Coordinates of C-alpha atoms and ligand atoms in Angstrom, one line a residue:
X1 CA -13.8 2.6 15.4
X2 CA -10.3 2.2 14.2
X3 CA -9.3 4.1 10.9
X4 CA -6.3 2.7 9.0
X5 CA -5.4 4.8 6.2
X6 CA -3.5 3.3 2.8
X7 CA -1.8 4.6 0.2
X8 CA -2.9 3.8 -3.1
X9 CA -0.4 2.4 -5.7
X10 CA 2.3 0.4 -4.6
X11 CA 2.1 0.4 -1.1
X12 CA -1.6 -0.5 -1.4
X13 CA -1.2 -3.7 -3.5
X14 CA 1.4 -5.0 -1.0
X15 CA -0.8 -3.7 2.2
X16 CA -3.7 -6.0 1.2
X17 CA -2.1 -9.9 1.5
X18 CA -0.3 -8.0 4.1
X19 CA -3.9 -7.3 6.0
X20 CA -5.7 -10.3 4.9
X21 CA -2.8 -11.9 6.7
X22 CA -3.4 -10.0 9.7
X23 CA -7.2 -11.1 9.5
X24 CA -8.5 -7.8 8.4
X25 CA -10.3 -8.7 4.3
X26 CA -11.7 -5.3 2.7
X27 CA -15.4 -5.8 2.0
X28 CA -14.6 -4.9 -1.4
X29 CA -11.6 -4.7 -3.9
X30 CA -9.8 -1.8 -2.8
X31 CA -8.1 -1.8 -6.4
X32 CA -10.9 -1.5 -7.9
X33 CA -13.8 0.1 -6.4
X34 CA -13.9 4.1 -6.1
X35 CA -15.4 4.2 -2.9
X36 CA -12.3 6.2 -0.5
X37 CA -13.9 4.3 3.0
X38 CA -14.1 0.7 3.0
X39 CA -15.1 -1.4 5.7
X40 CA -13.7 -4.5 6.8
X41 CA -14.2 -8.2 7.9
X42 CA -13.6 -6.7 11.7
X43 CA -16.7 -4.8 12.5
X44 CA -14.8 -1.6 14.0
X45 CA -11.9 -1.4 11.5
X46 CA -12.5 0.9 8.7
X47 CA -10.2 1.8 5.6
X48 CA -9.5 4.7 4.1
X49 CA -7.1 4.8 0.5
X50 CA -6.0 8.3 0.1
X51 CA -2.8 9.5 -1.9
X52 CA 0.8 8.4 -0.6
X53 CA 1.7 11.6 0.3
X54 CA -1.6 12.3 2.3
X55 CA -1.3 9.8 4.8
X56 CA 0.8 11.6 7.1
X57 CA -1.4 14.9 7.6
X58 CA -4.2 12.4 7.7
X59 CA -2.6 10.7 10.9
X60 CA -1.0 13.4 12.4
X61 CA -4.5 15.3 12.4
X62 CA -5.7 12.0 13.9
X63 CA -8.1 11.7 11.0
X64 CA -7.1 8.1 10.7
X65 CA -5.6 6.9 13.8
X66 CA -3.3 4.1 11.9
X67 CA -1.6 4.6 8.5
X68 CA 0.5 2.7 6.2
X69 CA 3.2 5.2 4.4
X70 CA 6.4 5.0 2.9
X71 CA 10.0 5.8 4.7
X72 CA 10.9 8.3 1.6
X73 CA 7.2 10.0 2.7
X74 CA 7.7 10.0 5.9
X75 CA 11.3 11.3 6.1
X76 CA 10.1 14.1 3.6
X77 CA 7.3 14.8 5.7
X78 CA 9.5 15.2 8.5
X79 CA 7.0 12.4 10.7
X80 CA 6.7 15.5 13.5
X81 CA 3.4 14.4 15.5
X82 CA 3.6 11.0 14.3
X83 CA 4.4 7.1 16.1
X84 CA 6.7 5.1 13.4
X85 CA 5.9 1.9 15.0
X86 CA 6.8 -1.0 12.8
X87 CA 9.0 -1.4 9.3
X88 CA 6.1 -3.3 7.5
X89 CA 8.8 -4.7 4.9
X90 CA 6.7 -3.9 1.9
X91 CA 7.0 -1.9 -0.9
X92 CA 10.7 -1.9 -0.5
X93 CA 12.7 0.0 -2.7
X94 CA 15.4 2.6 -2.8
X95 CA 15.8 6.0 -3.4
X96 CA 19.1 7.1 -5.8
X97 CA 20.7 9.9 -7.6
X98 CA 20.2 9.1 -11.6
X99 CA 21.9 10.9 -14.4
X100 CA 22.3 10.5 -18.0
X101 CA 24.0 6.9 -18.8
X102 CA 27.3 8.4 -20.3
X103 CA 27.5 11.5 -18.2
X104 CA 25.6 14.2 -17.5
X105 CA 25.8 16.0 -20.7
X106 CA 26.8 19.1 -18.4
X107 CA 29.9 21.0 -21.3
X108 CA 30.5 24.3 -22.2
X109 CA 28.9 27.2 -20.1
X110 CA 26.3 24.8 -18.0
X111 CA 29.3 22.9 -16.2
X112 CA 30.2 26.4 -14.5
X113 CA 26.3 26.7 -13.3
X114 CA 25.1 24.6 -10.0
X115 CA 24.2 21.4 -10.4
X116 CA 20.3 20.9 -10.6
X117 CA 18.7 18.5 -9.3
X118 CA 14.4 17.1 -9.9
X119 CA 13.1 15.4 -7.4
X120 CA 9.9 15.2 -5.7
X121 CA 11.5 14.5 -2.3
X122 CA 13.1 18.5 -1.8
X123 CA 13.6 18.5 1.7
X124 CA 15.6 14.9 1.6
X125 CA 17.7 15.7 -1.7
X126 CA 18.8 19.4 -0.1
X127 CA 19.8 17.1 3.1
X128 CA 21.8 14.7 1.0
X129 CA 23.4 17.6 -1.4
X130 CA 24.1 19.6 1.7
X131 CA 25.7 17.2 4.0
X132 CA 28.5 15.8 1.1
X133 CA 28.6 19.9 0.8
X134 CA 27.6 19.8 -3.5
X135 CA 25.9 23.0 -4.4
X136 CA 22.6 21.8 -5.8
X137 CA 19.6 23.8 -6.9
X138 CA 16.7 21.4 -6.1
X139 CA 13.6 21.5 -8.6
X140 CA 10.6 20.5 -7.2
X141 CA 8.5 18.4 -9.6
X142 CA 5.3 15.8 -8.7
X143 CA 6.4 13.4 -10.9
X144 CA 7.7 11.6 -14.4
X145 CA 11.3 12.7 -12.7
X146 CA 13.2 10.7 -15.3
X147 CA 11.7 13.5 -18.5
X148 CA 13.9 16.0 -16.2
X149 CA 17.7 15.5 -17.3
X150 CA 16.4 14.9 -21.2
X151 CA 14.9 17.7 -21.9
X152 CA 17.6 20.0 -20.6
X153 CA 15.1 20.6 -17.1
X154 CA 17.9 19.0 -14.3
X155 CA 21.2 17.2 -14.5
X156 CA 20.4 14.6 -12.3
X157 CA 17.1 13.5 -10.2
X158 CA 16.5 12.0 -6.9
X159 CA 14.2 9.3 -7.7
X160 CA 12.6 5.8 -6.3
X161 CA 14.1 3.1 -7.9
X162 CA 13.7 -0.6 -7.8
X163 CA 14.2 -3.0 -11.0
X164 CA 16.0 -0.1 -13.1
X165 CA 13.6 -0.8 -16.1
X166 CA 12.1 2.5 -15.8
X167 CA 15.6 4.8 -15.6
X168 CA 17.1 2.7 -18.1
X169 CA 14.2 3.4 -20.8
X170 CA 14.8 7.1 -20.7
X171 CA 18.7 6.0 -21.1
X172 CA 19.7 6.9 -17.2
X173 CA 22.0 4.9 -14.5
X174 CA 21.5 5.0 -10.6
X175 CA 24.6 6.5 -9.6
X176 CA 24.1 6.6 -5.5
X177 CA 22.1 5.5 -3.3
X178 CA 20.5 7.9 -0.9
X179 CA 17.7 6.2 1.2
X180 CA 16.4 2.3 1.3
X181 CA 12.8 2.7 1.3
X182 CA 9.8 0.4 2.9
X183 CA 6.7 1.1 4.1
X184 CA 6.0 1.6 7.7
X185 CA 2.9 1.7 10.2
X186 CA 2.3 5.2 12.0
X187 CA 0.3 6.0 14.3
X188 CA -1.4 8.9 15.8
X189 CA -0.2 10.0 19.5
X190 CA -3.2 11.2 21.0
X191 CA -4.8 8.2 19.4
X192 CA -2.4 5.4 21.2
X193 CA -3.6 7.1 24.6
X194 CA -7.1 7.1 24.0
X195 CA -7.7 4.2 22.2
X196 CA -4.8 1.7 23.2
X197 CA -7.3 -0.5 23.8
X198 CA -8.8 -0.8 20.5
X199 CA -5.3 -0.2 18.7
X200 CA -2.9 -2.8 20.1
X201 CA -4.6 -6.0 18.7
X202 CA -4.6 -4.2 14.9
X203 CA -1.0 -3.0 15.7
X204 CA 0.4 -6.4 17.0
X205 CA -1.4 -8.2 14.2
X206 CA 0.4 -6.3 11.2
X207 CA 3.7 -6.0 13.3
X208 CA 3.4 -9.9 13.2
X209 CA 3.0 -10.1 9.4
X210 CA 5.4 -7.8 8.7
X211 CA 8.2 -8.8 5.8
X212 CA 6.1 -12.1 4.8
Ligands
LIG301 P1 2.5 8.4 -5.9 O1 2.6 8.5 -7.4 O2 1.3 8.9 -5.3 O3 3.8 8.8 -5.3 P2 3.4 5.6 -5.9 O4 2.6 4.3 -5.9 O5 4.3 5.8 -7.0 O6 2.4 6.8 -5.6 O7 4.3 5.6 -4.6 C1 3.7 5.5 -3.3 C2 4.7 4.9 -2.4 O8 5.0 3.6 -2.8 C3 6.1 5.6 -2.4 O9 6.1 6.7 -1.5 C4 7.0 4.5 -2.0 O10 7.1 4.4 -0.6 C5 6.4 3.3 -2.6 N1 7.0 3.0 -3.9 C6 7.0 3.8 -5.0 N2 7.6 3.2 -6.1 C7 8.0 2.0 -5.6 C8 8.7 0.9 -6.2 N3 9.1 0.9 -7.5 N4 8.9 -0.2 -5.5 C9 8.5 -0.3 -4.2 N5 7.8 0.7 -3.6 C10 7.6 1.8 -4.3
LIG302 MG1 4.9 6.9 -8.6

């Protein structure tokens, strides 16, 4: 049995054409049903749609022994214990500073204060922050980043972006770009030994399809 694990939302609607491509059709419609294991048209390839985030501890524990995960994921999950065998070319997008259209509404007293930065990506903001030497105190949040720097919360955030609709609602600019961002197909080590077999046909098969 091969275990593929998804993750849901964006990645996930662009990894199903991607594996019906690849010859590998859910048994049912992974958008819709709330079942976490799905089966597939090949007998010994199961799915399992878990949370973007998740999908590396799930293939580095070699609870799935394939996974579909996003660069930005994988680079703040540090991808220790994990194959990155193949830029899938989906769910491409790209990860920027964004601050208040206008400036960052930083006068008075607050200018003399680090900059503060929300992001849910700490380790790869306090990277990029660090390495162009900018003082920043990093603000972990899990999400909505863009209700950070209007409510007073962060000056700027680190933040996926890819049409611009959603920053510019909330009256913010992309003002550098950190990270271009795709998904990519891991794998589990121990699971490339054991089962190379079993893996290389899935592996070749999405490799092949890859960017379509
Ligand atoms: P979550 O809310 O669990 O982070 P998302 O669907 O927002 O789930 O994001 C999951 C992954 O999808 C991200 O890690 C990223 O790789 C990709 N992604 C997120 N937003 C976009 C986007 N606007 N365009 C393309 N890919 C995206
Ligand atoms: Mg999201």
């Amino acid at each position: 049995m091969v275990t593929l694990a998804l993750s849901k939302g964006r990645i996930l609607e662009e990894s199903i054409p991607l594996l019906e491509r690849a010859g590998i059709v859910p048994e049912e419609d992974l958008t819709q049903t709330r079942r976490l294991i799905v089966g597939t048209s090949v007998p010994d390839i199961r799915l399992v749609v878990i949370r973007a985030a998740d999908v590396p501890t799930y293939v580095r524990y070699g609870a799935a022994d394939l996974g579909i995960a996003g660069k930005d994921v994988l680079l703040e999950d540090g991808g220790e214990g994990l194959y990155e065998l193949a830029d899938l070319g989906i769910a491409a997008c790209r990860l920027m500073v964004a601050s208040p259209a206008g400036g960052t509404g930083r006068e008075g007293a607050r200018a003399w204060t680090r900059l503060r930065v929300a992001t849910k990506y700490v380790r790869i903001t306090e990277r990029y922050f660090a390495s162009r030497g900018i003082q920043a105190d990093i603000i972990h949040l899990y999400g909505s980043m863009e209700l950070a720097p209007l409510v007073g919360l962060a000056d700027r955030i680190v933040d996926l972006v890819s049409s611009g609709r959603t920053l510019a609602a909330n009256g913010l600019e992309a003002t550098d770009h950190v990270l271009d961002v795709s998904a990519w197909l891991v794998a589990n080590p121990a699971a490339m030994k054991m089962k190379y077999e079993a893996l290389r046909p899935v592996i070749a098969s999405l490799a092949k399809e890859r960017g379509k």
